[in-house]
Short mmCIF file of C-alpha atoms and ligand atoms in Angstrom, two decimals:
data_model
loop_
_atom_site.label_atom_id
_atom_site.label_comp_id
_atom_site.label_asym_id
_atom_site.label_seq_id
_atom_site.Cartn_x
_atom_site.Cartn_y
_atom_site.Cartn_z
CA UNK F 702 113.14 -31.11 -92.67
CA UNK F 703 113.88 -28.43 -90.12
CA UNK F 704 115.30 -30.10 -86.94
CA UNK F 705 114.97 -33.48 -88.70
CA UNK F 706 115.22 -36.67 -86.73
CA UNK F 707 114.97 -35.11 -83.28
CA UNK F 708 111.53 -33.70 -84.13
CA UNK F 709 110.27 -37.00 -85.53
CA UNK F 710 111.35 -38.98 -82.46
CA UNK F 711 109.70 -36.73 -79.93
CA UNK F 712 106.15 -37.93 -79.35
CA UNK F 713 105.41 -35.58 -76.47
CA UNK F 714 102.59 -33.11 -76.95
CA UNK F 715 103.46 -29.43 -76.81
CA UNK F 716 101.17 -27.48 -74.48
CA UNK F 717 100.90 -23.71 -74.79
CA UNK F 718 99.82 -21.72 -71.78
CA UNK F 719 100.07 -18.08 -70.72
CA UNK F 720 97.77 -15.19 -69.95
CA UNK F 721 94.92 -14.10 -72.25
CA UNK F 722 96.22 -12.27 -75.29
CA UNK F 723 99.72 -13.75 -75.34
CA UNK F 724 99.05 -15.45 -78.68
CA UNK F 725 98.61 -19.12 -77.67
CA UNK F 726 95.98 -19.96 -80.31
CA UNK F 727 97.72 -18.20 -83.19
CA UNK F 728 101.13 -19.62 -82.34
CA UNK F 729 99.74 -23.15 -81.84
CA UNK F 730 98.77 -23.26 -85.53
CA UNK F 731 102.26 -22.25 -86.63
CA UNK F 732 103.85 -24.91 -84.39
CA UNK F 733 101.42 -27.52 -85.73
CA UNK F 734 102.09 -26.53 -89.34
CA UNK F 735 105.86 -26.86 -88.94
CA UNK F 736 105.59 -30.20 -87.11
CA UNK F 737 102.67 -31.49 -89.20
CA UNK F 738 100.67 -32.06 -86.05
CA UNK F 739 97.08 -31.48 -85.02
CA UNK F 740 96.02 -28.57 -82.80
CA UNK F 741 93.64 -29.20 -79.94
CA UNK F 742 92.27 -26.16 -78.15
CA UNK F 743 90.76 -26.50 -74.67
CA UNK F 744 88.33 -23.58 -75.11
CA UNK F 745 87.17 -24.90 -78.46
CA UNK F 746 86.57 -28.35 -76.97
CA UNK F 747 84.64 -26.82 -74.07
CA UNK F 748 82.48 -24.88 -76.54
CA UNK F 749 81.83 -28.02 -78.59
CA UNK F 750 80.92 -30.07 -75.54
CA UNK F 751 78.60 -27.56 -74.00
CA UNK F 752 77.36 -26.20 -77.36
CA UNK F 753 77.80 -22.75 -75.87
CA UNK F 754 80.35 -20.00 -76.42
CA UNK F 755 82.78 -19.29 -73.58
CA UNK F 756 80.98 -16.04 -72.75
CA UNK F 757 77.59 -17.83 -72.71
CA UNK F 758 78.95 -20.53 -70.38
CA UNK F 759 80.16 -17.88 -67.93
CA UNK F 760 76.89 -15.93 -68.21
CA UNK F 761 74.51 -18.89 -67.94
CA UNK F 762 76.41 -21.34 -65.73
CA UNK F 763 79.17 -19.35 -64.05
CA UNK F 764 82.94 -19.69 -63.91
CA UNK F 765 82.91 -22.68 -61.52
CA UNK F 766 81.01 -24.75 -64.10
CA UNK F 767 83.46 -23.67 -66.82
CA UNK F 768 86.39 -24.78 -64.65
CA UNK F 769 84.86 -28.24 -64.08
CA UNK F 770 84.53 -28.81 -67.83
CA UNK F 771 87.99 -27.34 -68.40
CA UNK F 772 89.50 -29.72 -65.85
CA UNK F 773 87.99 -32.75 -67.59
CA UNK F 774 89.27 -31.57 -70.98
CA UNK F 775 92.78 -30.90 -69.60
CA UNK F 776 93.03 -34.35 -68.03
CA UNK F 777 91.89 -35.96 -71.25
CA UNK F 778 94.36 -33.98 -73.32
CA UNK F 779 97.22 -34.72 -70.94
CA UNK F 780 96.89 -38.36 -72.05
CA UNK F 781 97.38 -37.51 -75.75
CA UNK F 782 100.75 -37.59 -77.49
CA UNK F 783 101.81 -36.00 -80.84
CA UNK F 784 99.53 -32.97 -80.40
CA UNK F 785 99.89 -29.23 -80.10
CA UNK F 786 97.56 -28.17 -77.31
CA UNK F 787 96.45 -24.59 -76.83
CA UNK F 788 95.00 -24.00 -73.36
CA UNK F 789 92.79 -21.22 -71.97
CA UNK F 790 94.76 -18.75 -69.87
CA UNK F 791 93.35 -20.03 -66.58
CA UNK F 792 93.66 -23.76 -67.28
CA UNK F 793 97.07 -24.28 -65.68
CA UNK F 794 96.21 -22.15 -62.67
CA UNK F 795 94.54 -25.28 -61.36
CA UNK F 796 97.23 -27.36 -59.67
CA UNK F 797 95.86 -30.71 -60.86
CA UNK F 798 95.69 -29.54 -64.46
CA UNK F 799 99.19 -28.11 -64.20
CA UNK F 800 100.59 -31.35 -62.74
CA UNK F 801 98.88 -33.50 -65.36
CA UNK F 802 100.36 -31.50 -68.25
CA UNK F 803 103.79 -31.10 -66.66
CA UNK F 804 104.05 -34.85 -66.16
CA UNK F 805 103.00 -35.81 -69.68
CA UNK F 806 103.81 -32.97 -72.03
CA UNK F 807 106.20 -30.19 -72.94
CA UNK F 808 104.67 -27.08 -71.39
CA UNK F 809 105.59 -23.64 -72.72
CA UNK F 810 104.34 -20.41 -71.20
CA UNK F 811 103.94 -17.37 -73.45
CA UNK F 812 104.41 -13.88 -72.02
CA UNK F 813 103.54 -10.45 -73.38
CA UNK F 814 103.83 -6.92 -72.04
CA UNK F 815 100.69 -5.70 -70.20
CA UNK F 816 100.15 -3.04 -72.87
CA UNK F 817 100.14 -5.74 -75.58
CA UNK F 818 97.72 -7.86 -73.55
CA UNK F 819 95.40 -4.91 -72.99
CA UNK F 820 95.25 -3.94 -76.64
CA UNK F 821 94.70 -7.54 -77.78
CA UNK F 822 91.98 -8.47 -75.32
CA UNK F 823 90.09 -5.18 -75.43
CA UNK F 824 88.92 -6.15 -78.93
CA UNK F 825 87.65 -9.61 -78.03
CA UNK F 826 83.98 -10.41 -77.48
CA UNK F 827 84.41 -13.91 -76.07
CA UNK F 828 86.60 -13.29 -73.01
CA UNK F 829 84.36 -12.88 -69.95
CA UNK F 830 87.34 -12.16 -67.66
CA UNK F 831 88.86 -9.49 -69.89
CA UNK F 832 87.56 -6.60 -67.77
CA UNK F 833 89.45 -7.95 -64.74
CA UNK F 834 92.67 -8.59 -66.60
CA UNK F 835 94.96 -6.39 -64.48
CA UNK F 836 94.37 -7.93 -61.01
CA UNK F 837 94.09 -11.37 -62.60
CA UNK F 838 97.49 -11.05 -64.25
CA UNK F 839 99.03 -9.86 -60.98
CA UNK F 840 97.49 -12.78 -59.12
CA UNK F 841 98.67 -15.35 -61.68
CA UNK F 842 102.07 -14.04 -62.70
CA UNK F 843 104.12 -16.02 -60.16
CA UNK F 844 102.48 -19.28 -61.26
CA UNK F 845 103.16 -18.57 -64.95
CA UNK F 846 106.74 -17.62 -64.12
CA UNK F 847 107.30 -20.88 -62.23
CA UNK F 848 106.56 -22.93 -65.36
CA UNK F 849 109.60 -24.52 -66.97
CA UNK F 850 109.72 -22.91 -70.44
CA UNK F 851 109.07 -19.21 -70.96
CA UNK F 852 108.86 -17.32 -74.23
CA UNK F 853 108.52 -13.57 -74.54
CA UNK F 854 106.40 -12.75 -77.54
CA UNK F 855 106.58 -8.98 -77.92
CA UNK F 856 107.89 -7.77 -81.28
CA UNK F 857 108.19 -11.30 -82.66
CA UNK F 858 106.22 -12.91 -85.47
CA UNK F 859 104.06 -15.96 -84.65
CA UNK F 860 106.28 -18.00 -86.95
CA UNK F 861 109.44 -17.02 -85.09
CA UNK F 862 107.77 -17.72 -81.74
CA UNK F 863 106.78 -21.16 -83.07
CA UNK F 864 110.37 -21.84 -84.14
CA UNK F 865 111.63 -20.78 -80.70
CA UNK F 866 109.19 -23.21 -79.08
CA UNK F 867 110.31 -26.07 -81.32
CA UNK F 868 113.97 -25.30 -80.58
CA UNK F 869 113.31 -25.43 -76.83
CA UNK F 870 111.38 -28.64 -77.27
CA UNK F 871 114.06 -30.41 -79.34
CA UNK F 872 116.76 -29.24 -76.93
CA UNK F 873 114.78 -30.69 -74.02
CA UNK F 874 115.25 -34.25 -75.25
C1 S3P D 2380 90.47 -17.54 -69.33
C2 S3P D 2380 91.05 -17.42 -70.57
C3 S3P D 2380 90.33 -17.69 -71.81
C4 S3P D 2380 89.18 -18.67 -71.56
C5 S3P D 2380 88.30 -18.19 -70.45
C6 S3P D 2380 89.07 -18.02 -69.15
C7 S3P D 2380 91.27 -17.24 -68.13
O1 S3P D 2380 91.20 -18.22 -72.81
O2 S3P D 2380 89.66 -19.94 -71.26
O3 S3P D 2380 87.74 -16.98 -70.86
O4 S3P D 2380 90.86 -17.61 -67.02
O5 S3P D 2380 92.36 -16.64 -68.29
P1 S3P D 2380 92.33 -17.34 -73.55
O6 S3P D 2380 93.54 -17.34 -72.68
O7 S3P D 2380 92.56 -18.06 -74.84
O8 S3P D 2380 91.76 -15.98 -73.75
#
C-alpha cells in the first residue's frame, strides 16, 4: 500500500480547515479513500443535530447559536482518532476549537486564490456568509496562515491534494 507501515501506525485524525471554497469536503473524501478511513464533517453533524440546514440555522437562530453547536462538535471530534475530519471554514477561528484540534490531531489548512474562492462559493446555496467573503477572508487570513501545515490547492486535482496531505502527515511522525 502507498506509504505502507507509516500510514498504518499513525492513529492521529487528519483535520482539514481553510476558508470556504478551498475544497475541504471534496479533498477529505479522497484522503479517506486512500487511507480507508471515515470522514466526519462538522457542518454535516451540525445539520444532523439541529435537523436544519446551515442556512436555516443562521436564518432562524443566528450565527452565535451555530458557533455554540460547532464548538461542541469540534471538541467531540478532537477526541476521535483514525478519522478524516472536514471542518467548516470558521471552526478553527475559535481559539478553543483550534487548540483542541492542534493538540490532538494533524491539522492541515487548505488555501486557494481569491478568484477561485469567489467562483466556487458564488454557486452555493448553503453558505450564509458567502456574500461577506472578501472582508471575512482578510480578517481570517493571518490565523489560517499561522496553522502548521499549509497546502495550496489551485490547479491541482483533489487526488493530488489528498496525496500531498498524506505525505505531510507521514513525514510529521
Ligand atoms: C463558515 C463556513 C461554512 C459553514 C458556515 C460558516 C465560515 O463551511 O461552516 O457557513 O464561517 O467560514 P465551509 O467552509 O465548508 O463552506
